[in-house]
JSON list of C-alpha atoms in Angstrom, two decimals:
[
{"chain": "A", "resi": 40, "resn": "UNK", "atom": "CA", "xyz": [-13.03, 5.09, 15.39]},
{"chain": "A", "resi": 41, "resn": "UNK", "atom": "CA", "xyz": [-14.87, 7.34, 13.07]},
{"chain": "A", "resi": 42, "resn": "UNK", "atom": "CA", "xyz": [-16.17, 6.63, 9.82]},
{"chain": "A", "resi": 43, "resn": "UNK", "atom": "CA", "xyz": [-13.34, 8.79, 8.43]},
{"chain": "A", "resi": 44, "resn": "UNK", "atom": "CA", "xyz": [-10.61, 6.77, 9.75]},
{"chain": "A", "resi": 45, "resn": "UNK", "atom": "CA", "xyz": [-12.05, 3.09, 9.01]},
{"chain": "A", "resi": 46, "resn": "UNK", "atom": "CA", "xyz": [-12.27, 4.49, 5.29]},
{"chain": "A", "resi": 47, "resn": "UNK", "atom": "CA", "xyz": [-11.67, 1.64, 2.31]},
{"chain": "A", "resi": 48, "resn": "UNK", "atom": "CA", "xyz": [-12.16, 2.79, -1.06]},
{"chain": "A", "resi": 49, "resn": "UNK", "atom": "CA", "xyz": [-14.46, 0.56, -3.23]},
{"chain": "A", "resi": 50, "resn": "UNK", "atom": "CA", "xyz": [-12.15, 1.39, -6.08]},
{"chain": "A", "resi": 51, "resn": "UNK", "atom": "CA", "xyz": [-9.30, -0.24, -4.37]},
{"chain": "A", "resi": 52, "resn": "UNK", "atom": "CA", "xyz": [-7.81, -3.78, -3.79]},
{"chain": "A", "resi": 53, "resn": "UNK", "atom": "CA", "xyz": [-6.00, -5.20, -0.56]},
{"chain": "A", "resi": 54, "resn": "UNK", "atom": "CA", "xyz": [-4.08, -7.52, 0.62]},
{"chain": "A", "resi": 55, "resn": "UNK", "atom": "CA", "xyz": [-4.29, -9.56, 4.29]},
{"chain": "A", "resi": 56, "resn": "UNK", "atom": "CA", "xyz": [-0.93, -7.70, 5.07]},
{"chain": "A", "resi": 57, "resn": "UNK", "atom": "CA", "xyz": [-2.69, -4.23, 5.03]},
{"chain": "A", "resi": 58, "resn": "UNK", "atom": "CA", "xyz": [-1.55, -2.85, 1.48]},
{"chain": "A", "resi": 59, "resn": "UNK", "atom": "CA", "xyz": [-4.08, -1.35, -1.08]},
{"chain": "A", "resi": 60, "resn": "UNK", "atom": "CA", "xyz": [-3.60, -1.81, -4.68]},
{"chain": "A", "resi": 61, "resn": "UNK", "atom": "CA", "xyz": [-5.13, 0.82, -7.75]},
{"chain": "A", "resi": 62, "resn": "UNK", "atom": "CA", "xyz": [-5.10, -0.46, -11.01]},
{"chain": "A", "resi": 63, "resn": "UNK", "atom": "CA", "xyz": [-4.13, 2.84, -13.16]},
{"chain": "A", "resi": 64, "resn": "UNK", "atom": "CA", "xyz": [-3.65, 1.46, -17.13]},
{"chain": "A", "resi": 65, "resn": "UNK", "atom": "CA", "xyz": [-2.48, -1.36, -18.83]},
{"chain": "A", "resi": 66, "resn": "UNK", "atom": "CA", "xyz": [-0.34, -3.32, -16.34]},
{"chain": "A", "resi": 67, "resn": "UNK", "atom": "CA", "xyz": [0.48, -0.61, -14.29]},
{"chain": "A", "resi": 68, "resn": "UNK", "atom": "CA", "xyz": [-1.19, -0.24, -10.38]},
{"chain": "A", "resi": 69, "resn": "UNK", "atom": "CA", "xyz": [0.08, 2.25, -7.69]},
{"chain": "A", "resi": 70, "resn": "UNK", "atom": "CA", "xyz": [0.73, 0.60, -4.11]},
{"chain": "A", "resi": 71, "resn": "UNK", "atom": "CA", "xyz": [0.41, 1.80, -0.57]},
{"chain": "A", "resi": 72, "resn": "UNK", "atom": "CA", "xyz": [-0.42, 0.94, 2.85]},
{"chain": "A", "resi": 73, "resn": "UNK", "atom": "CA", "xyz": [-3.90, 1.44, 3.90]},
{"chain": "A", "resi": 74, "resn": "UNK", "atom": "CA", "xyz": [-5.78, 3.91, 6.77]},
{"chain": "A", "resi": 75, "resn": "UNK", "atom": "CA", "xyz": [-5.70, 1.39, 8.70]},
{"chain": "A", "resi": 76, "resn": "UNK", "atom": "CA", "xyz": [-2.51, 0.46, 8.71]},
{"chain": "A", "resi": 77, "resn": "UNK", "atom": "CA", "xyz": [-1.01, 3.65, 9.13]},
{"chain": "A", "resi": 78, "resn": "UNK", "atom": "CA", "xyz": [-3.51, 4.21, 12.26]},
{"chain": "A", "resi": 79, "resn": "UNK", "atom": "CA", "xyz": [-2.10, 0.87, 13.87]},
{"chain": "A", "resi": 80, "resn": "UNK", "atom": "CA", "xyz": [1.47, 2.49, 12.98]},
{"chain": "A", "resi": 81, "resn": "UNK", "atom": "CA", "xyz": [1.17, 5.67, 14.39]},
{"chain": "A", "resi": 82, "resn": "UNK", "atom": "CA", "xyz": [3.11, 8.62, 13.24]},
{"chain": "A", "resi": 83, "resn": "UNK", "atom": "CA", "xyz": [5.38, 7.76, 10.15]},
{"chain": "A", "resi": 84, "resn": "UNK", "atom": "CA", "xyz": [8.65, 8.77, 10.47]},
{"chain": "A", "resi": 85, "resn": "UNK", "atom": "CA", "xyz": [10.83, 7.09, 7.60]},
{"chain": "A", "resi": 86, "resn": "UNK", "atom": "CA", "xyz": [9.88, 4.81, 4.55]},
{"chain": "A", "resi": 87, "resn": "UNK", "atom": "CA", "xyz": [12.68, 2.98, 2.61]},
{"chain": "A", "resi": 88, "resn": "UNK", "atom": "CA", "xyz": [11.52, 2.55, -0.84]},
{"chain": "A", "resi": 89, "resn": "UNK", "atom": "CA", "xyz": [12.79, 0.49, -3.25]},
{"chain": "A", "resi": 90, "resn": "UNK", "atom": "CA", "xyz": [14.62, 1.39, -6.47]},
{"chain": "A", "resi": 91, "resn": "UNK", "atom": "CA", "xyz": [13.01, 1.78, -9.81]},
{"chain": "A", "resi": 92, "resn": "UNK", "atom": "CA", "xyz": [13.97, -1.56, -12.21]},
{"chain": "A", "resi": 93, "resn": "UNK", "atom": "CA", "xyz": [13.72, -3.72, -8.96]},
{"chain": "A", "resi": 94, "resn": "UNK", "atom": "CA", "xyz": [11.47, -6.90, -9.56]},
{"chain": "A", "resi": 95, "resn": "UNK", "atom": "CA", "xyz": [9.43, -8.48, -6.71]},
{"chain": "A", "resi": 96, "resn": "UNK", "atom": "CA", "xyz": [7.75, -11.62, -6.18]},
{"chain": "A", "resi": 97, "resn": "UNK", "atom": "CA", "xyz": [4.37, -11.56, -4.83]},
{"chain": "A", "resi": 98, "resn": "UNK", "atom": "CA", "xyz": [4.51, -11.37, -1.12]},
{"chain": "A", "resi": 99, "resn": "UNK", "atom": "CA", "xyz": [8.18, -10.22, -1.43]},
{"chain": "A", "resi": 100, "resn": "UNK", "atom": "CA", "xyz": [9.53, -7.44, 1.22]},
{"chain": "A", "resi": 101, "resn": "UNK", "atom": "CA", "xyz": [9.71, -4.18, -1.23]},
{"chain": "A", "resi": 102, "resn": "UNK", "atom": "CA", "xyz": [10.16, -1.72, 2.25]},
{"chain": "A", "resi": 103, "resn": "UNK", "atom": "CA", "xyz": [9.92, -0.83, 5.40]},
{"chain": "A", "resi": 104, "resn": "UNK", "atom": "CA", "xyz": [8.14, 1.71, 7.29]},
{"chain": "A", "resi": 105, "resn": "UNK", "atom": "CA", "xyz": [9.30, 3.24, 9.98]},
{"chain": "A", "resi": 106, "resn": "UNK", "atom": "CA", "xyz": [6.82, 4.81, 12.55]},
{"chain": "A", "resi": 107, "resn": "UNK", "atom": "CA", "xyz": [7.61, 6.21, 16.43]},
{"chain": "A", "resi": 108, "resn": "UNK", "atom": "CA", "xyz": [5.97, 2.29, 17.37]},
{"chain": "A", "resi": 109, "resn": "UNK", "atom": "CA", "xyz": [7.05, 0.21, 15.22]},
{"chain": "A", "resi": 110, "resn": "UNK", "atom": "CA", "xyz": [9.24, -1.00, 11.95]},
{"chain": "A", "resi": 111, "resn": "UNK", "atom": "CA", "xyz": [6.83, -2.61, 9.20]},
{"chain": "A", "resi": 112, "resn": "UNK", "atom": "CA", "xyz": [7.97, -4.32, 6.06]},
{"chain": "A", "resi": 113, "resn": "UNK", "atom": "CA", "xyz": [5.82, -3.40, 3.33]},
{"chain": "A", "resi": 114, "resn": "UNK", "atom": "CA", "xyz": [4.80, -6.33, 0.99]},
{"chain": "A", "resi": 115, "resn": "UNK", "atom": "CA", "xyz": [4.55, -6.57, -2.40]},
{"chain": "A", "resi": 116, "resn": "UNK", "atom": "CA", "xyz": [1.09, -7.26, -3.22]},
{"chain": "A", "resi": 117, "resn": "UNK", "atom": "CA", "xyz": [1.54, -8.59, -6.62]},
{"chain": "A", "resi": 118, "resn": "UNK", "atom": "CA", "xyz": [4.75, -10.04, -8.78]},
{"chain": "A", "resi": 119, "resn": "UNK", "atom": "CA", "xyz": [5.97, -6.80, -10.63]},
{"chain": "A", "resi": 120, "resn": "UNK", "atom": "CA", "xyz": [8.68, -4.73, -11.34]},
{"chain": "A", "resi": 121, "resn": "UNK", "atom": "CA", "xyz": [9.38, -1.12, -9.33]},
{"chain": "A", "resi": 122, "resn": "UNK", "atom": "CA", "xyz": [8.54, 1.84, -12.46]},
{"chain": "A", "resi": 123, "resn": "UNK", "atom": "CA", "xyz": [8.02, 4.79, -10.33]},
{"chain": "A", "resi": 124, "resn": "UNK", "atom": "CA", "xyz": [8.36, 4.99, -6.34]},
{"chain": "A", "resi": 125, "resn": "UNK", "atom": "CA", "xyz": [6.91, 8.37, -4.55]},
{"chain": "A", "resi": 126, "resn": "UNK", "atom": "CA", "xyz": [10.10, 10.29, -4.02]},
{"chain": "A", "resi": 127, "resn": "UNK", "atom": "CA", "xyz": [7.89, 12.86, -1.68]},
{"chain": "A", "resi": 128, "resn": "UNK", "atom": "CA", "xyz": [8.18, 10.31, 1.09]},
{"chain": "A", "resi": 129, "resn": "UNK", "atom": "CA", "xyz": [11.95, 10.51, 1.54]},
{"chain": "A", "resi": 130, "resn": "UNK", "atom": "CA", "xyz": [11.13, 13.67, 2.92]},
{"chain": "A", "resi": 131, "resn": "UNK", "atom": "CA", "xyz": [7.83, 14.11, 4.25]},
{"chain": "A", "resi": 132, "resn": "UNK", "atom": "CA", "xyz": [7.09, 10.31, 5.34]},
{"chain": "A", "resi": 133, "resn": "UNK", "atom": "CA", "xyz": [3.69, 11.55, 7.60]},
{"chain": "A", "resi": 134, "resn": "UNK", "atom": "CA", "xyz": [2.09, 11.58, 3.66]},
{"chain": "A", "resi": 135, "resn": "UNK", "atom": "CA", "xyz": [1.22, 8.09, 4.92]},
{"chain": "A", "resi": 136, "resn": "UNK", "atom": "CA", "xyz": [-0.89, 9.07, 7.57]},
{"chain": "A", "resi": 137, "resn": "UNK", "atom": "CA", "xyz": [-2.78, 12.35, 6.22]},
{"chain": "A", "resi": 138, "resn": "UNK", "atom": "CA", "xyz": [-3.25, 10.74, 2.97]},
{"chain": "A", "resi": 139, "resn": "UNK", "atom": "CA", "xyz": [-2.89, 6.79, 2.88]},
{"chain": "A", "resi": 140, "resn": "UNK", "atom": "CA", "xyz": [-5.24, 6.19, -0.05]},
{"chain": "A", "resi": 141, "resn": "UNK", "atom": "CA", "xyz": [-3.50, 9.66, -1.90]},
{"chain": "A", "resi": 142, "resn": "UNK", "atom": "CA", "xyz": [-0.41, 11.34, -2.07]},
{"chain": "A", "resi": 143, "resn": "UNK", "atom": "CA", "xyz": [1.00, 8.39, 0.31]},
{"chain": "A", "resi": 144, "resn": "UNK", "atom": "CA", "xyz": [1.31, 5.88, -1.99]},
{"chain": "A", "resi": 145, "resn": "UNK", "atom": "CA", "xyz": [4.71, 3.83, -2.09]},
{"chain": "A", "resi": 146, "resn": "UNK", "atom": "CA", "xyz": [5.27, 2.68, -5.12]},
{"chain": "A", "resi": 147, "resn": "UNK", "atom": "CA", "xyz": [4.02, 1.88, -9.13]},
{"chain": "A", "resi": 148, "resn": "UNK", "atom": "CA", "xyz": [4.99, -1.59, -9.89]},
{"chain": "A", "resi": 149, "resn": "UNK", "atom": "CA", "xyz": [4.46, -3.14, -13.86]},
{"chain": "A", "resi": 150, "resn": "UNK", "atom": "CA", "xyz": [2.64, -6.67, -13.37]},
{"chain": "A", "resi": 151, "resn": "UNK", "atom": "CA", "xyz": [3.41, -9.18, -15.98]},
{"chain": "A", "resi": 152, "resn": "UNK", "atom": "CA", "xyz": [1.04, -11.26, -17.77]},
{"chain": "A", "resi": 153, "resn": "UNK", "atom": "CA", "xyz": [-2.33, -12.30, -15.78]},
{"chain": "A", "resi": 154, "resn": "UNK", "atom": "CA", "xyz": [-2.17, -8.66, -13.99]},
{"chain": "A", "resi": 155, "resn": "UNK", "atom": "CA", "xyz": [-6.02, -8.71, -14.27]},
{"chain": "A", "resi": 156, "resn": "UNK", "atom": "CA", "xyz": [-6.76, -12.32, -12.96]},
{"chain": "A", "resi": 157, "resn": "UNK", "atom": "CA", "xyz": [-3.71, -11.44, -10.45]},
{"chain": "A", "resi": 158, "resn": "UNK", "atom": "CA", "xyz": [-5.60, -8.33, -9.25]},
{"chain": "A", "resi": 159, "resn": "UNK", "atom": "CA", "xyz": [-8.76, -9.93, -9.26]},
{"chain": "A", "resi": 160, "resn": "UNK", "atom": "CA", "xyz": [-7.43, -12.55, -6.24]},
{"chain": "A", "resi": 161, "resn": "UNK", "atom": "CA", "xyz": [-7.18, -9.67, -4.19]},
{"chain": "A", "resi": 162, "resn": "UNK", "atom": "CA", "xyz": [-9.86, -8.67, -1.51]},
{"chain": "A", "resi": 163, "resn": "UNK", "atom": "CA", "xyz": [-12.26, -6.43, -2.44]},
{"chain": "A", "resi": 164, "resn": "UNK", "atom": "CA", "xyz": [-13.27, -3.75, -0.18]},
{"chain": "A", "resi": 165, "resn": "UNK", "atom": "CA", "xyz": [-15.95, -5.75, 1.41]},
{"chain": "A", "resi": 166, "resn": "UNK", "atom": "CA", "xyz": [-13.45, -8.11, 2.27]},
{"chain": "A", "resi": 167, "resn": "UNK", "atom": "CA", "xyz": [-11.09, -6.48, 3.34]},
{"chain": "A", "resi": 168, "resn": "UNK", "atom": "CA", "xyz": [-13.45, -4.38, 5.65]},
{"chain": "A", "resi": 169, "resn": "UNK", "atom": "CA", "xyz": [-14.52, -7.37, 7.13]},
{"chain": "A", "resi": 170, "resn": "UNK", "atom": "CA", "xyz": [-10.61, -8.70, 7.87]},
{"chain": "A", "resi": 171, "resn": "UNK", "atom": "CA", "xyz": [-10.31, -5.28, 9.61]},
{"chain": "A", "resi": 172, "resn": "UNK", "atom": "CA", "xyz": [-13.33, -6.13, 11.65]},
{"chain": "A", "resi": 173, "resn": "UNK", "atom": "CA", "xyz": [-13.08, -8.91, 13.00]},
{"chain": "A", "resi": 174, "resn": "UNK", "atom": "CA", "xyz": [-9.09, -8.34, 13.63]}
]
């Protein structure tokens, strides 16, 4: 594996499931999968996203991704409701793998109150570097 490909933003939380999570203002944080997720995948070839105004429980199945190995649910990595999801996906899908931490993100979900301690639970990219590891 190169450097390139074991890549996990600082800037960035995770979850033990393989999702990232970028807090973008206020409540709001964008969610995908991470590079090293899609690399275990292989080649994306469908994502079902949710609809906007859909609520999720943390941990909750929001999707599924679809890739020539494999089906994956995609997790909800914090209690929130669906406010944007990335459209782009429907048709282009491989997003996920040439840009996991970029223009393959899934969805934008609203967090309700403790967002910040909420986020804050989540590993850090040390953490979640070493989960990778030693997986």
């Amino acid at each position: 594996m190169t450097a390139e490909q074991t890549a996990t933003p600082d800037d960035l939380r995770y979850t033990e499931a393989h999702e990232w999570v970028r807090v973008l203002d206020g409540n709001r944080v964008r969610v995908g999968v991470t590079d090293h997720a899609q690399e275990q995948l292989g080649d994306v070839v469908f994502v079902q996203l949710p609809a906007v105004g859909d609520s999720f429980a943390q941990g909750d199945a929001l999707g599924e991704v679809e890739s020539t190995k494999s089906v994956s649910d995609i997790y909800a990595p914090l209690a929130g409701e669906v406010v944007a999801v990335n459209q782009a996906l429907e048709d282009s899908p491989e997003m996920i793998n040439s840009a996991a931490y970029g223009d393959g993100w899934i969805v934008e979900l609203e967090l309700g109150e403790g967002a910040a301690d909420a986020v804050a639970e989540l590993l850090d990219a040390a953490a979640y570097r070493q989960l990778v590891e030693g997986a």
